[in-house]
Amino acid sequence: MNCSCASWHPASARLTCSADTLLVIGAGTTGLAAVMAARHRGVADIVVSDPSAERRALALRLGATRAIAPEDAGGIVASRALDTVGAQGTIDAALSSLAPRGVCATVALRPGSNRVTVSQSQLLWGRTLTGVSEGDADIRRDIPLLVALWRIGRLPVERLLTPYPFAEVSAAVADARAGRTIKPVLVMSDEPVAPEAATTRHLRDARESDLPALWRSLPAVAPGELRGLWHGRGLSTAHRAHRLLERSGWFGKLFRSDDDVAPLVCTGPSGDLFIDERLARGGARLLTAGHDGIVTAAMAYDGQPLIDHFTCLSPTEVLGVMTGRDAADGDRLYYLVLEKVADRPVETG
């Protein structure tokens, strides 16, 4: 989690789902945590540079779009670069890769003063070099978020671990120094180092208290990305809205256009889908609106003071939160997941 904090803010979390490129120099713990953070945030192009073929392969499995040897990094043009090595050569490579107004963050901590020389010409056109310690993290805010992301499989840090029996401590140290392992862990018993991945990969495993931070950590969605039929699943199962939707046979939502949205598509007794305009009190429309610091696609009901806001889990999944007057049940809002499905006939109820 320490290295995840260092990776979360400076160069990866500030990127959006647009055509940005992040160059990560060094595929150690911090660099690979940055890959996971960038993938979670929807960064379009994540390039990892590392001399180890094994580490490059792991970077690809964790979400990098490209993994290259340092000598092949000359043609990379990045909007953000993250240097996790802190040597003169890697600083030079990171700055050389930057497009105009690009930002390079360095997170490495090497012994001594570790002086580096920066070419003034590389900082022209608005390029920035900044140092980062622990990701400028707010521990009380960020550690619970990182734990929540790990719990649902969005930050699989267990894939960086190699367990060693305590009696093999010398082998663990040797493998770490040789770069054969990312994060060696000495095990004192036969219990697994981390739960099996299958138990952490479903959003339904998230605690309800985690949902606001998870929603806020995800990239925004454009209204145009919400088209077609989406199957819904409620996450706030104790909320009164969840009980109402379950009784109605709620299936999901149908987004025909920005001005033509069916917020409540339900399943009838025969399995056919129909639009329940009575329960929804009309239709809905798509717009862009802000919630909890995120400006993103939102759905406003025509006949109720309710607005659903969406952030991006994947190209075919969004996380939604219902807001508006009387939307809260006590102090809790209602969270839901929508998954895009194949179009099928939907009747007007």
GROMACS .gro file of C-alpha atoms in nm:
model
  349
    1MET     CA    1   0.000   0.000   0.000
    2ASN     CA    2   0.294   0.231   0.067
    3CYS     CA    3   0.409   0.211  -0.295
    4SER     CA    4   0.051   0.233  -0.420
    5CYS     CA    5   0.015   0.569  -0.246
    6ALA     CA    6   0.334   0.686  -0.413
    7SER     CA    7   0.190   0.594  -0.753
    8TRP     CA    8  -0.166   0.714  -0.715
    9HIS     CA    9  -0.141   1.092  -0.750
   10PRO     CA   10   0.150   1.237  -0.945
   11ALA     CA   11   0.145   1.099  -1.294
   12SER     CA   12  -0.132   0.843  -1.325
   13ALA     CA   13  -0.437   0.948  -1.128
   14ARG     CA   14  -0.454   1.292  -1.288
   15LEU     CA   15  -0.497   1.146  -1.634
   16THR     CA   16  -0.840   1.081  -1.779
   17CYS     CA   17  -0.986   0.832  -2.026
   18SER     CA   18  -0.876   1.046  -2.321
   19ALA     CA   19  -0.584   0.966  -2.551
   20ASP     CA   20  -0.317   1.030  -2.289
   21THR     CA   21   0.009   0.838  -2.269
   22LEU     CA   22   0.180   0.754  -1.940
   23LEU     CA   23   0.543   0.639  -1.948
   24VAL     CA   24   0.646   0.443  -1.639
   25ILE     CA   25   1.022   0.398  -1.604
   26GLY     CA   26   1.101   0.101  -1.382
   27ALA     CA   27   0.878  -0.202  -1.326
   28GLY     CA   28   0.941  -0.250  -0.957
   29THR     CA   29   0.677  -0.225  -0.687
   30THR     CA   30   0.615   0.147  -0.737
   31GLY     CA   31   0.614   0.132  -1.116
   32LEU     CA   32   0.376  -0.164  -1.130
   33ALA     CA   33   0.148  -0.001  -0.872
   34ALA     CA   34   0.139   0.300  -1.104
   35VAL     CA   35   0.033   0.073  -1.390
   36MET     CA   36  -0.257  -0.059  -1.182
   37ALA     CA   37  -0.359   0.292  -1.075
   38ALA     CA   38  -0.347   0.420  -1.433
   39ARG     CA   39  -0.549   0.125  -1.559
   40HIS     CA   40  -0.810   0.190  -1.290
   41ARG     CA   41  -0.828   0.555  -1.397
   42GLY     CA   42  -0.880   0.461  -1.761
   43VAL     CA   43  -0.551   0.591  -1.904
   44ALA     CA   44  -0.556   0.504  -2.273
   45ASP     CA   45  -0.187   0.424  -2.329
   46ILE     CA   46   0.036   0.292  -2.048
   47VAL     CA   47   0.398   0.230  -2.152
   48VAL     CA   48   0.645   0.059  -1.918
   49SER     CA   49   1.022   0.069  -1.965
   50ASP     CA   50   1.233  -0.190  -1.781
   51PRO     CA   51   1.539  -0.400  -1.871
   52SER     CA   52   1.384  -0.721  -1.731
   53ALA     CA   53   1.174  -0.922  -1.977
   54GLU     CA   54   0.996  -1.093  -1.685
   55ARG     CA   55   0.896  -0.760  -1.532
   56ARG     CA   56   0.782  -0.627  -1.868
   57ALA     CA   57   0.560  -0.933  -1.908
   58LEU     CA   58   0.411  -0.878  -1.562
   59ALA     CA   59   0.346  -0.512  -1.647
   60LEU     CA   60   0.142  -0.621  -1.949
   61ARG     CA   61  -0.060  -0.862  -1.736
   62LEU     CA   62  -0.134  -0.582  -1.489
   63GLY     CA   63  -0.269  -0.345  -1.754
   64ALA     CA   64   0.018  -0.186  -1.946
   65THR     CA   65  -0.055  -0.144  -2.316
   66ARG     CA   66   0.314  -0.159  -2.412
   67ALA     CA   67   0.627  -0.281  -2.234
   68ILE     CA   68   0.967  -0.201  -2.382
   69ALA     CA   69   1.335  -0.223  -2.303
   70PRO     CA   70   1.500   0.110  -2.208
   71GLU     CA   71   1.696   0.122  -2.533
   72ASP     CA   72   1.366   0.114  -2.728
   73ALA     CA   73   1.206   0.411  -2.548
   74GLY     CA   74   1.343   0.677  -2.781
   75GLY     CA   75   1.026   0.718  -2.989
   76ILE     CA   76   0.780   0.745  -2.699
   77VAL     CA   77   0.585   1.072  -2.672
   78ALA     CA   78   0.413   1.093  -2.333
   79SER     CA   79   0.185   1.345  -2.169
   80ARG     CA   80   0.296   1.214  -1.828
   81ALA     CA   81   0.607   1.025  -1.717
   82LEU     CA   82   0.682   0.856  -1.386
   83ASP     CA   83   1.047   0.787  -1.301
   84THR     CA   84   1.078   0.526  -1.027
   85VAL     CA   85   1.456   0.480  -1.062
   86GLY     CA   86   1.598   0.826  -0.994
   87ALA     CA   87   1.919   0.793  -1.196
   88GLN     CA   88   2.055   1.054  -1.435
   89GLY     CA   89   1.976   0.835  -1.734
   90THR     CA   90   1.616   0.768  -1.636
   91ILE     CA   91   1.548   1.135  -1.557
   92ASP     CA   92   1.687   1.223  -1.901
   93ALA     CA   93   1.473   0.956  -2.068
   94ALA     CA   94   1.157   1.069  -1.888
   95LEU     CA   95   1.204   1.436  -1.974
   96SER     CA   96   1.298   1.355  -2.333
   97SER     CA   97   0.972   1.163  -2.376
   98LEU     CA   98   0.746   1.450  -2.269
   99ALA     CA   99   0.518   1.630  -2.509
  100PRO     CA  100   0.476   2.007  -2.461
  101ARG     CA  101   0.316   2.080  -2.121
  102GLY     CA  102   0.393   1.726  -2.010
  103VAL     CA  103   0.473   1.643  -1.648
  104CYS     CA  104   0.744   1.413  -1.515
  105ALA     CA  105   0.716   1.295  -1.154
  106THR     CA  106   1.011   1.129  -0.982
  107VAL     CA  107   0.942   0.910  -0.680
  108ALA     CA  108   1.274   0.729  -0.636
  109LEU     CA  109   1.474   0.769  -0.314
  110ARG     CA  110   1.843   0.688  -0.359
  111PRO     CA  111   2.126   0.709  -0.104
  112GLY     CA  112   2.299   1.042  -0.051
  113SER     CA  113   2.213   1.370  -0.221
  114ASN     CA  114   2.176   1.196  -0.562
  115ARG     CA  115   2.244   1.504  -0.769
  116VAL     CA  116   2.108   1.508  -1.124
  117THR     CA  117   2.154   1.760  -1.403
  118VAL     CA  118   1.855   1.884  -1.602
  119SER     CA  119   1.883   2.041  -1.944
  120GLN     CA  120   1.703   2.375  -1.939
  121SER     CA  121   1.592   2.320  -2.298
  122GLN     CA  122   1.401   2.007  -2.190
  123LEU     CA  123   1.182   2.222  -1.964
  124LEU     CA  124   1.076   2.455  -2.244
  125TRP     CA  125   0.723   2.444  -2.383
  126GLY     CA  126   0.574   2.409  -2.037
  127ARG     CA  127   0.732   2.080  -1.936
  128THR     CA  128   0.747   2.016  -1.561
  129LEU     CA  129   0.970   1.802  -1.338
  130THR     CA  130   0.833   1.743  -0.989
  131GLY     CA  131   0.932   1.529  -0.694
  132VAL     CA  132   0.676   1.326  -0.504
  133SER     CA  133   0.692   1.169  -0.159
  134GLU     CA  134   0.436   0.899  -0.074
  135GLY     CA  135   0.214   1.026  -0.354
  136ASP     CA  136   0.133   1.342  -0.157
  137ALA     CA  137  -0.118   1.110   0.004
  138ASP     CA  138  -0.378   1.187   0.265
  139ILE     CA  139  -0.341   0.866   0.466
  140ARG     CA  140  -0.685   0.878   0.627
  141ARG     CA  141  -0.848   0.924   0.287
  142ASP     CA  142  -0.628   0.718   0.057
  143ILE     CA  143  -0.547   0.401   0.254
  144PRO     CA  144  -0.916   0.303   0.297
  145LEU     CA  145  -0.967   0.369  -0.075
  146LEU     CA  146  -0.670   0.152  -0.173
  147VAL     CA  147  -0.793  -0.128   0.052
  148ALA     CA  148  -1.138  -0.101  -0.105
  149LEU     CA  149  -0.989  -0.114  -0.455
  150TRP     CA  150  -0.785  -0.421  -0.360
  151ARG     CA  151  -1.093  -0.587  -0.213
  152ILE     CA  152  -1.281  -0.567  -0.544
  153GLY     CA  153  -0.981  -0.666  -0.757
  154ARG     CA  154  -0.895  -0.323  -0.900
  155LEU     CA  155  -0.556  -0.310  -0.722
  156PRO     CA  156  -0.427  -0.670  -0.716
  157VAL     CA  157  -0.110  -0.607  -0.518
  158GLU     CA  158  -0.089  -0.976  -0.429
  159ARG     CA  159   0.037  -1.035  -0.784
  160LEU     CA  160   0.356  -0.848  -0.692
  161LEU     CA  161   0.431  -1.078  -0.397
  162THR     CA  162   0.656  -1.383  -0.386
  163PRO     CA  163   0.628  -1.578  -0.059
  164TYR     CA  164   0.937  -1.735   0.100
  165PRO     CA  165   0.948  -1.957   0.409
  166PHE     CA  166   1.125  -1.774   0.689
  167ALA     CA  167   1.410  -2.025   0.672
  168GLU     CA  168   1.481  -1.904   0.315
  169VAL     CA  169   1.540  -1.541   0.410
  170SER     CA  170   1.880  -1.541   0.239
  171ALA     CA  171   1.723  -1.656  -0.088
  172ALA     CA  172   1.459  -1.384  -0.060
  173VAL     CA  173   1.725  -1.116  -0.016
  174ALA     CA  174   1.933  -1.254  -0.304
  175ASP     CA  175   1.633  -1.272  -0.539
  176ALA     CA  176   1.529  -0.918  -0.450
  177ARG     CA  177   1.878  -0.782  -0.518
  178ALA     CA  178   1.896  -0.970  -0.847
  179GLY     CA  179   1.556  -0.844  -0.960
  180ARG     CA  180   1.406  -1.194  -0.976
  181THR     CA  181   1.117  -1.096  -0.750
  182ILE     CA  182   0.916  -0.776  -0.710
  183LYS     CA  183   0.819  -0.787  -0.343
  184PRO     CA  184   0.949  -1.084  -0.139
  185VAL     CA  185   0.740  -1.172   0.165
  186LEU     CA  186   0.866  -1.391   0.448
  187VAL     CA  187   0.594  -1.633   0.556
  188MET     CA  188   0.583  -1.755   0.915
  189SER     CA  189   0.310  -2.018   0.857
  190ASP     CA  190   0.137  -2.210   0.579
  191GLU     CA  191  -0.151  -1.962   0.547
  192PRO     CA  192  -0.182  -1.796   0.202
  193VAL     CA  193  -0.025  -1.453   0.163
  194ALA     CA  194  -0.342  -1.313   0.003
  195PRO     CA  195  -0.693  -1.440  -0.075
  196GLU     CA  196  -0.751  -1.608  -0.407
  197ALA     CA  197  -0.809  -1.351  -0.680
  198ALA     CA  198  -1.158  -1.482  -0.750
  199THR     CA  199  -1.276  -1.367  -0.406
  200THR     CA  200  -1.174  -1.006  -0.468
  201ARG     CA  201  -1.279  -0.944  -0.826
  202HIS     CA  202  -1.648  -0.866  -0.787
  203LEU     CA  203  -1.787  -0.528  -0.697
  204ARG     CA  204  -2.048  -0.698  -0.484
  205ASP     CA  205  -1.769  -0.768  -0.234
  206ALA     CA  206  -1.727  -0.395  -0.171
  207ARG     CA  207  -1.848  -0.266   0.162
  208GLU     CA  208  -2.124  -0.008   0.139
  209SER     CA  209  -1.902   0.240   0.322
  210ASP     CA  210  -1.642   0.199   0.043
  211LEU     CA  211  -1.877   0.295  -0.240
  212PRO     CA  212  -1.852   0.678  -0.223
  213ALA     CA  213  -1.471   0.668  -0.242
  214LEU     CA  214  -1.480   0.404  -0.518
  215TRP     CA  215  -1.723   0.614  -0.724
  216ARG     CA  216  -1.507   0.923  -0.678
  217SER     CA  217  -1.187   0.739  -0.777
  218LEU     CA  218  -1.317   0.636  -1.120
  219PRO     CA  219  -1.293   0.839  -1.444
  220ALA     CA  220  -1.586   1.038  -1.576
  221VAL     CA  221  -1.825   0.916  -1.846
  222ALA     CA  222  -1.948   1.118  -2.146
  223PRO     CA  223  -2.326   1.113  -2.209
  224GLY     CA  224  -2.262   0.974  -2.557
  225GLU     CA  225  -2.104   0.662  -2.407
  226LEU     CA  226  -2.438   0.569  -2.252
  227ARG     CA  227  -2.632   0.432  -2.546
  228GLY     CA  228  -2.840   0.120  -2.570
  229LEU     CA  229  -2.972  -0.124  -2.311
  230TRP     CA  230  -2.796  -0.160  -1.974
  231HIS     CA  231  -2.862  -0.424  -1.710
  232GLY     CA  232  -2.858  -0.291  -1.355
  233ARG     CA  233  -2.768  -0.433  -1.016
  234GLY     CA  234  -2.817  -0.251  -0.689
  235LEU     CA  235  -2.526  -0.238  -0.445
  236SER     CA  236  -2.686  -0.051  -0.153
  237THR     CA  237  -2.908  -0.341  -0.057
  238ALA     CA  238  -3.034  -0.185   0.268
  239HIS     CA  239  -3.153   0.133   0.093
  240ARG     CA  240  -3.529   0.177   0.050
  241ALA     CA  241  -3.480   0.235  -0.325
  242HIS     CA  242  -3.334  -0.115  -0.355
  243ARG     CA  243  -3.642  -0.273  -0.203
  244LEU     CA  244  -3.865  -0.074  -0.440
  245LEU     CA  245  -3.664  -0.178  -0.745
  246GLU     CA  246  -3.661  -0.544  -0.643
  247ARG     CA  247  -4.040  -0.546  -0.604
  248SER     CA  248  -4.080  -0.387  -0.948
  249GLY     CA  249  -3.869  -0.649  -1.126
  250TRP     CA  250  -3.620  -0.382  -1.232
  251PHE     CA  251  -3.393  -0.494  -1.516
  252GLY     CA  252  -3.201  -0.178  -1.599
  253LYS     CA  253  -3.209   0.136  -1.814
  254LEU     CA  254  -3.250   0.213  -2.184
  255PHE     CA  255  -3.062   0.511  -2.327
  256ARG     CA  256  -3.200   0.584  -2.676
  257SER     CA  257  -3.062   0.939  -2.700
  258ASP     CA  258  -2.973   1.228  -2.469
  259ASP     CA  259  -3.339   1.334  -2.459
  260ASP     CA  260  -3.500   0.990  -2.465
  261VAL     CA  261  -3.411   0.770  -2.167
  262ALA     CA  262  -3.619   0.501  -1.999
  263PRO     CA  263  -3.490   0.499  -1.640
  264LEU     CA  264  -3.686   0.192  -1.531
  265VAL     CA  265  -3.687  -0.108  -1.762
  266CYS     CA  266  -3.849  -0.402  -1.584
  267THR     CA  267  -3.899  -0.772  -1.646
  268GLY     CA  268  -4.258  -0.889  -1.690
  269PRO     CA  269  -4.409  -1.222  -1.578
  270SER     CA  270  -4.326  -1.385  -1.913
  271GLY     CA  271  -3.968  -1.256  -1.914
  272ASP     CA  272  -4.033  -0.977  -2.164
  273LEU     CA  273  -3.892  -0.632  -2.093
  274PHE     CA  274  -4.114  -0.327  -2.056
  275ILE     CA  275  -4.072   0.039  -1.961
  276ASP     CA  276  -4.247   0.124  -1.633
  277GLU     CA  277  -4.328   0.492  -1.689
  278ARG     CA  278  -4.576   0.495  -1.401
  279LEU     CA  279  -4.319   0.397  -1.141
  280ALA     CA  280  -4.055   0.625  -1.297
  281ARG     CA  281  -4.311   0.909  -1.328
  282GLY     CA  282  -4.213   0.963  -1.688
  283GLY     CA  283  -3.886   0.941  -1.872
  284ALA     CA  284  -3.545   1.095  -1.821
  285ARG     CA  285  -3.271   1.281  -2.006
  286LEU     CA  286  -2.893   1.273  -2.014
  287LEU     CA  287  -2.674   1.569  -1.924
  288THR     CA  288  -2.336   1.650  -1.774
  289ALA     CA  289  -2.342   1.737  -1.404
  290GLY     CA  290  -2.119   1.741  -1.101
  291HIS     CA  291  -2.129   1.526  -0.789
  292ASP     CA  292  -1.867   1.486  -0.517
  293GLY     CA  293  -1.607   1.677  -0.718
  294ILE     CA  294  -1.656   1.480  -1.043
  295VAL     CA  295  -1.824   1.629  -1.353
  296THR     CA  296  -1.962   1.336  -1.549
  297ALA     CA  297  -2.261   1.194  -1.735
  298ALA     CA  298  -2.584   1.211  -1.537
  299MET     CA  299  -2.945   1.107  -1.588
  300ALA     CA  300  -3.216   1.345  -1.465
  301TYR     CA  301  -3.568   1.210  -1.413
  302ASP     CA  302  -3.842   1.414  -1.583
  303GLY     CA  303  -4.101   1.368  -1.310
  304GLN     CA  304  -3.889   1.332  -0.995
  305PRO     CA  305  -3.616   1.546  -0.831
  306LEU     CA  306  -3.360   1.269  -0.881
  307ILE     CA  307  -3.031   1.258  -1.074
  308ASP     CA  308  -2.816   0.949  -1.128
  309HIS     CA  309  -2.444   1.022  -1.181
  310PHE     CA  310  -2.213   0.769  -1.349
  311THR     CA  311  -1.839   0.697  -1.349
  312CYS     CA  312  -1.654   0.443  -1.564
  313LEU     CA  313  -1.569   0.093  -1.440
  314SER     CA  314  -1.493  -0.035  -1.792
  315PRO     CA  315  -1.609   0.037  -2.149
  316THR     CA  316  -1.921  -0.170  -2.076
  317GLU     CA  317  -1.975  -0.103  -1.704
  318VAL     CA  318  -2.051   0.211  -1.504
  319LEU     CA  319  -2.094   0.278  -1.134
  320GLY     CA  320  -2.394   0.498  -1.057
  321VAL     CA  321  -2.516   0.695  -0.757
  322MET     CA  322  -2.867   0.834  -0.713
  323THR     CA  323  -2.879   1.190  -0.579
  324GLY     CA  324  -3.137   1.463  -0.539
  325ARG     CA  325  -3.408   1.562  -0.298
  326ASP     CA  326  -3.510   1.273  -0.073
  327ALA     CA  327  -3.261   1.039  -0.249
  328ALA     CA  328  -3.083   0.957   0.075
  329ASP     CA  329  -3.206   0.687   0.311
  330GLY     CA  330  -3.083   0.830   0.638
  331ASP     CA  331  -2.732   0.942   0.544
  332ARG     CA  332  -2.684   0.683   0.266
  333LEU     CA  333  -2.719   0.734  -0.107
  334TYR     CA  334  -2.810   0.452  -0.344
  335TYR     CA  335  -2.530   0.297  -0.555
  336LEU     CA  336  -2.579   0.070  -0.855
  337VAL     CA  337  -2.384  -0.092  -1.137
  338LEU     CA  338  -2.497  -0.083  -1.500
  339GLU     CA  339  -2.359  -0.332  -1.754
  340LYS     CA  340  -2.419  -0.286  -2.125
  341VAL     CA  341  -2.600  -0.580  -2.285
  342ALA     CA  342  -2.720  -0.671  -2.633
  343ASP     CA  343  -3.026  -0.485  -2.754
  344ARG     CA  344  -3.356  -0.667  -2.729
  345PRO     CA  345  -3.722  -0.563  -2.765
  346VAL     CA  346  -3.852  -0.337  -2.488
  347GLU     CA  347  -4.223  -0.258  -2.471
  348THR     CA  348  -4.382   0.054  -2.324
  349GLY     CA  349  -4.573  -0.042  -2.010
   0.00000   0.00000   0.00000
